[in-house]
Amino acid sequence: MTLVAGVDSSTQSCKVTIRDADTGAVVRDGRASHPDGTSVDPRHWWDALGAAVADAGGLDDVAGIAIAGQQHGMVVLDTDGRVVRDALLWNDVRSADAAAQMVEELGREAWVTRTGLVPVASFTGTKLRWLRDAEPENAHRVAAVALPHDWLSWRLRGYGPAGESPLGPDLDALATDGSDASGTAYWDPARRDYDPELFELAFGRRMRTATTGDEDAVVVPRVVAPDEAMGTLSADVTLPGGAVARAGLVIGAGTGDNAGAALGLGLAAGDVAVSLGTSGTVFGVTDTGLADPSGTVAGFADGTGSRLPIVTTLNAARVLEVIGGLLGVDHGELGRLALEAPTGADGLVLVPYFVGERTPNRPDATASLLGMTPATTDREHLARAAFEGMLCALADGLAAVEASGVRVERLLLIGGAARNEAVRTIAAQVFGRDVHLPEPGEYVAAGAARQAAWALTGSLPTWEVATTTVPADPHPEVLERYRAAVR
């Protein structure tokens, strides 16, 4: 049996799954936590990768590995391969003003034509603009810009800071894939190439790629094909904590986290997934070019060479954490309370913008509660409003994805919160569709493992994913009331 490993380096944690390359059967897995915050020293990710690999029993018998990571994060390196400042994560909104400036300078239509998206605070390019203006001394030190999965893959391949890694700080060895590059705001998913003019517009410095050879410019990772290996280890690499990646290990291209989930689920045309993590996403796979000048739907690339139109919200399971904390209950008890209240919570509506919002683009927004009366101001109604507000925001995302031209024939619900009975029941009401529930699993890590098998064998394996179905129970009045509240 040939084994492959997939890594999900997410906002909250690092998960490692080791699977049979032919069938996708899980052999073993491991995990480790990441620190909280929207600005994080990437060293924590490297330490967590070592701990998660050790927890999964090591890589001695693994033939290939790939890393999927949280998208957009800005990892900036100096000439010695050292991190210049803590990485700004996708959910750090300090670059909101920079994003607005960049949109004004070029115009929405031009951004969509050249990158498939309209800049918002999440994207790497807007974070570079913020760095340029807010921390010019740090900006001057930058010799390379990478994303979280790029940097982790580089470290795993033996590169890193001078004196701390066997191969040293070869910045030109940085590599990424199209799915992650497509979330930077300086890569064109149609041409599948960087746009140096947009990089310079964002950062005020020239971009250096393998083809430009400009020694004074900033290095960006080369983009490898989905089925291509970033490299094969020529010598053992010791991870933090003592686990060892052995010589001969094939390291796949990796992906952004949502593209990894699409691979893990085996999404095809007509499939759309709603993912409920701390944040929420709605995404599908299509071969059709996308253009949404409103910026609601970002036309990312997926992990196979197609497109991955996506809507992202900052507030998903976070909503349940906040309201559950307020009521002093866990997710399970919060769900039980919610199901004791009637559909629509008797008019109580929670607009769940607890940390601002990305879709709609309201980075400075706050949450609000409407429709409070003596009859609705109790634990059950508040719990119900929390679930409905979270899911209504994602239902609007689904409507936007469908309006962009993506067929929605099968709706899949994934993420830790999808295991909650109240989420399943209320989703069928809010979405008004059959909701398909894949068996519980780490689908981002599974997608990375599937890609590792592709790089190892030259063929993308087919791994079956079992699902159950919650029948549609349409209650359009819930979404209508929510939409009236957010106008």
mmCIF file of C-alpha atoms in Angstrom, residues 105-276:
data_model
loop_
_atom_site.group_PDB
_atom_site.id
_atom_site.type_symbol
_atom_site.label_atom_id
_atom_site.label_comp_id
_atom_site.label_asym_id
_atom_site.label_seq_id
_atom_site.Cartn_x
_atom_site.Cartn_y
_atom_site.Cartn_z
ATOM 1 C CA GLU A 105 -6.981 53.813 -8.703
ATOM 2 C CA LEU A 106 -7.777 51.135 -11.265
ATOM 3 C CA GLY A 107 -11.550 50.676 -11.234
ATOM 4 C CA ARG A 108 -13.602 47.584 -10.508
ATOM 5 C CA GLU A 109 -13.961 46.467 -14.124
ATOM 6 C CA ALA A 110 -10.201 46.541 -14.697
ATOM 7 C CA TRP A 111 -9.503 44.543 -11.556
ATOM 8 C CA VAL A 112 -12.048 41.898 -12.498
ATOM 9 C CA THR A 113 -10.731 41.686 -16.058
ATOM 10 C CA ARG A 114 -7.136 41.266 -14.920
ATOM 11 C CA THR A 115 -7.508 39.166 -11.755
ATOM 12 C CA GLY A 116 -11.081 37.862 -11.526
ATOM 13 C CA LEU A 117 -11.683 39.783 -8.303
ATOM 14 C CA VAL A 118 -12.104 43.204 -6.731
ATOM 15 C CA PRO A 119 -9.600 43.970 -3.936
ATOM 16 C CA VAL A 120 -10.773 43.731 -0.343
ATOM 17 C CA ALA A 121 -8.818 43.675 2.903
ATOM 18 C CA SER A 122 -8.330 39.883 2.774
ATOM 19 C CA PHE A 123 -6.138 39.791 -0.330
ATOM 20 C CA THR A 124 -2.348 39.771 -0.203
ATOM 21 C CA GLY A 125 -1.960 42.738 -2.551
ATOM 22 C CA THR A 126 -3.929 45.035 -0.262
ATOM 23 C CA LYS A 127 -1.840 43.926 2.712
ATOM 24 C CA LEU A 128 1.300 44.810 0.754
ATOM 25 C CA ARG A 129 -0.125 48.278 0.119
ATOM 26 C CA TRP A 130 -0.774 48.638 3.854
ATOM 27 C CA LEU A 131 2.791 47.509 4.628
ATOM 28 C CA ARG A 132 4.196 49.990 2.130
ATOM 29 C CA ASP A 133 2.348 52.887 3.739
ATOM 30 C CA ALA A 134 2.224 51.917 7.424
ATOM 31 C CA GLU A 135 5.645 50.265 7.868
ATOM 32 C CA PRO A 136 7.982 51.626 5.188
ATOM 33 C CA GLU A 137 11.126 50.375 6.942
ATOM 34 C CA ASN A 138 9.791 46.823 6.964
ATOM 35 C CA ALA A 139 8.606 47.202 3.372
ATOM 36 C CA HIS A 140 12.130 48.191 2.334
ATOM 37 C CA ARG A 141 13.530 44.975 3.867
ATOM 38 C CA VAL A 142 11.206 42.690 1.889
ATOM 39 C CA ALA A 143 12.999 40.456 -0.596
ATOM 40 C CA ALA A 144 10.199 37.934 -1.193
ATOM 41 C CA VAL A 145 6.443 37.625 -0.651
ATOM 42 C CA ALA A 146 4.853 34.229 -0.023
ATOM 43 C CA LEU A 147 1.568 32.777 1.169
ATOM 44 C CA PRO A 148 1.243 30.421 4.159
ATOM 45 C CA HIS A 149 1.252 27.190 2.158
ATOM 46 C CA ASP A 150 4.133 28.433 -0.012
ATOM 47 C CA TRP A 151 6.272 29.202 3.041
ATOM 48 C CA LEU A 152 5.496 25.913 4.806
ATOM 49 C CA SER A 153 6.248 23.896 1.670
ATOM 50 C CA TRP A 154 9.531 25.806 1.268
ATOM 51 C CA ARG A 155 10.503 24.964 4.854
ATOM 52 C CA LEU A 156 9.486 21.318 4.406
ATOM 53 C CA ARG A 157 11.709 21.101 1.334
ATOM 54 C CA GLY A 158 14.703 22.117 3.471
ATOM 55 C CA TYR A 159 14.858 25.853 2.793
ATOM 56 C CA GLY A 160 14.595 28.587 5.376
ATOM 57 C CA PRO A 161 16.517 31.210 7.351
ATOM 58 C CA ALA A 162 20.286 31.226 7.064
ATOM 59 C CA GLY A 163 21.764 28.965 9.725
ATOM 60 C CA GLU A 164 18.430 27.293 10.550
ATOM 61 C CA SER A 165 17.804 25.098 7.519
ATOM 62 C CA PRO A 166 19.884 22.601 5.521
ATOM 63 C CA LEU A 167 19.466 24.336 2.140
ATOM 64 C CA GLY A 168 19.460 27.931 3.354
ATOM 65 C CA PRO A 169 17.515 30.966 2.117
ATOM 66 C CA ASP A 170 17.128 30.269 -1.595
ATOM 67 C CA LEU A 171 14.194 32.600 -2.251
ATOM 68 C CA ASP A 172 13.978 31.545 -5.883
ATOM 69 C CA ALA A 173 13.015 28.067 -4.651
ATOM 70 C CA LEU A 174 9.701 29.408 -3.347
ATOM 71 C CA ALA A 175 6.763 27.809 -5.171
ATOM 72 C CA THR A 176 2.983 27.907 -5.069
ATOM 73 C CA ASP A 177 -0.021 26.763 -7.094
ATOM 74 C CA GLY A 178 -2.634 28.607 -9.124
ATOM 75 C CA SER A 179 -5.406 28.380 -6.539
ATOM 76 C CA ASP A 180 -3.410 30.239 -3.892
ATOM 77 C CA ALA A 181 -1.808 32.666 -6.348
ATOM 78 C CA SER A 182 -5.282 33.612 -7.584
ATOM 79 C CA GLY A 183 -6.103 35.141 -4.198
ATOM 80 C CA THR A 184 -3.252 37.640 -4.178
ATOM 81 C CA ALA A 185 -4.824 40.298 -6.468
ATOM 82 C CA TYR A 186 -1.767 40.240 -8.720
ATOM 83 C CA TRP A 187 -2.268 36.939 -10.597
ATOM 84 C CA ASP A 188 -4.536 36.368 -13.586
ATOM 85 C CA PRO A 189 -6.475 33.063 -13.372
ATOM 86 C CA ALA A 190 -7.407 33.284 -17.067
ATOM 87 C CA ARG A 191 -3.801 33.614 -18.323
ATOM 88 C CA ARG A 192 -2.538 31.679 -15.274
ATOM 89 C CA ASP A 193 0.308 34.140 -14.829
ATOM 90 C CA TYR A 194 1.374 37.018 -12.596
ATOM 91 C CA ASP A 195 0.539 40.623 -13.436
ATOM 92 C CA PRO A 196 3.729 42.547 -12.520
ATOM 93 C CA GLU A 197 2.055 45.924 -13.021
ATOM 94 C CA LEU A 198 -0.525 45.129 -10.363
ATOM 95 C CA PHE A 199 2.146 43.959 -7.935
ATOM 96 C CA GLU A 200 3.992 47.230 -8.403
ATOM 97 C CA LEU A 201 0.749 49.207 -8.052
ATOM 98 C CA ALA A 202 0.157 47.463 -4.723
ATOM 99 C CA PHE A 203 3.643 47.519 -3.226
ATOM 100 C CA GLY A 204 5.491 50.223 -5.109
ATOM 101 C CA ARG A 205 8.304 47.811 -5.993
ATOM 102 C CA ARG A 206 8.986 45.590 -8.994
ATOM 103 C CA MET A 207 8.215 41.891 -9.019
ATOM 104 C CA ARG A 208 10.911 39.333 -9.801
ATOM 105 C CA THR A 209 9.934 35.945 -11.197
ATOM 106 C CA ALA A 210 12.010 33.164 -12.676
ATOM 107 C CA THR A 211 11.674 34.799 -16.094
ATOM 108 C CA THR A 212 12.406 38.447 -15.232
ATOM 109 C CA GLY A 213 15.760 38.010 -13.503
ATOM 110 C CA ASP A 214 15.633 41.453 -11.870
ATOM 111 C CA GLU A 215 17.950 41.100 -8.878
ATOM 112 C CA ASP A 216 16.661 44.247 -7.132
ATOM 113 C CA ALA A 217 12.985 43.289 -7.378
ATOM 114 C CA VAL A 218 10.819 41.299 -4.972
ATOM 115 C CA VAL A 219 10.627 37.523 -5.465
ATOM 116 C CA VAL A 220 7.225 35.877 -5.834
ATOM 117 C CA PRO A 221 6.861 32.083 -5.861
ATOM 118 C CA ARG A 222 6.880 30.253 -9.169
ATOM 119 C CA VAL A 223 3.499 28.705 -9.935
ATOM 120 C CA VAL A 224 3.601 24.961 -10.514
ATOM 121 C CA ALA A 225 0.947 22.955 -12.333
ATOM 122 C CA PRO A 226 -1.665 21.123 -10.223
ATOM 123 C CA ASP A 227 -0.193 17.707 -11.021
ATOM 124 C CA GLU A 228 3.414 18.846 -10.722
ATOM 125 C CA ALA A 229 5.653 18.212 -7.724
ATOM 126 C CA MET A 230 7.313 21.220 -6.093
ATOM 127 C CA GLY A 231 10.253 18.922 -5.620
ATOM 128 C CA THR A 232 11.564 15.663 -4.212
ATOM 129 C CA LEU A 233 13.680 15.682 -1.082
ATOM 130 C CA SER A 234 17.318 14.917 -1.835
ATOM 131 C CA ALA A 235 18.141 14.592 1.880
ATOM 132 C CA ASP A 236 16.307 14.116 5.153
ATOM 133 C CA VAL A 237 14.655 17.215 6.665
ATOM 134 C CA THR A 238 14.034 17.296 10.420
ATOM 135 C CA LEU A 239 10.847 19.039 11.490
ATOM 136 C CA PRO A 240 10.344 20.819 14.817
ATOM 137 C CA GLY A 241 9.811 18.209 17.516
ATOM 138 C CA GLY A 242 11.980 15.618 15.795
ATOM 139 C CA ALA A 243 9.788 14.107 13.077
ATOM 140 C CA VAL A 244 11.738 13.525 9.850
ATOM 141 C CA ALA A 245 10.745 13.945 6.216
ATOM 142 C CA ARG A 246 12.888 11.363 4.457
ATOM 143 C CA ALA A 247 14.906 11.747 1.283
ATOM 144 C CA GLY A 248 12.802 10.756 -1.718
ATOM 145 C CA LEU A 249 9.580 12.262 -0.337
ATOM 146 C CA VAL A 250 7.621 13.867 -3.189
ATOM 147 C CA ILE A 251 6.121 17.251 -2.295
ATOM 148 C CA GLY A 252 3.100 18.251 -4.336
ATOM 149 C CA ALA A 253 2.048 21.714 -5.439
ATOM 150 C CA GLY A 254 -0.383 22.198 -2.558
ATOM 151 C CA THR A 255 -3.432 24.471 -2.687
ATOM 152 C CA GLY A 256 -5.339 27.201 -0.994
ATOM 153 C CA ASP A 257 -7.684 25.805 1.645
ATOM 154 C CA ASN A 258 -10.923 26.106 -0.320
ATOM 155 C CA ALA A 259 -9.408 24.519 -3.413
ATOM 156 C CA GLY A 260 -8.162 21.759 -1.130
ATOM 157 C CA ALA A 261 -11.695 21.199 0.165
ATOM 158 C CA ALA A 262 -13.031 21.071 -3.405
ATOM 159 C CA LEU A 263 -10.453 18.388 -4.227
ATOM 160 C CA GLY A 264 -11.212 16.467 -1.058
ATOM 161 C CA LEU A 265 -14.934 16.473 -1.822
ATOM 162 C CA GLY A 266 -14.382 15.653 -5.476
ATOM 163 C CA LEU A 267 -16.524 18.604 -6.556
ATOM 164 C CA ALA A 268 -17.664 18.542 -10.172
ATOM 165 C CA ALA A 269 -19.701 20.941 -12.296
ATOM 166 C CA GLY A 270 -23.090 21.411 -10.646
ATOM 167 C CA ASP A 271 -21.734 20.893 -7.126
ATOM 168 C CA VAL A 272 -21.515 23.807 -4.699
ATOM 169 C CA ALA A 273 -20.157 23.530 -1.169
ATOM 170 C CA VAL A 274 -20.976 25.652 1.856
ATOM 171 C CA SER A 275 -18.199 25.427 4.429
ATOM 172 C CA LEU A 276 -18.796 26.395 8.054
#
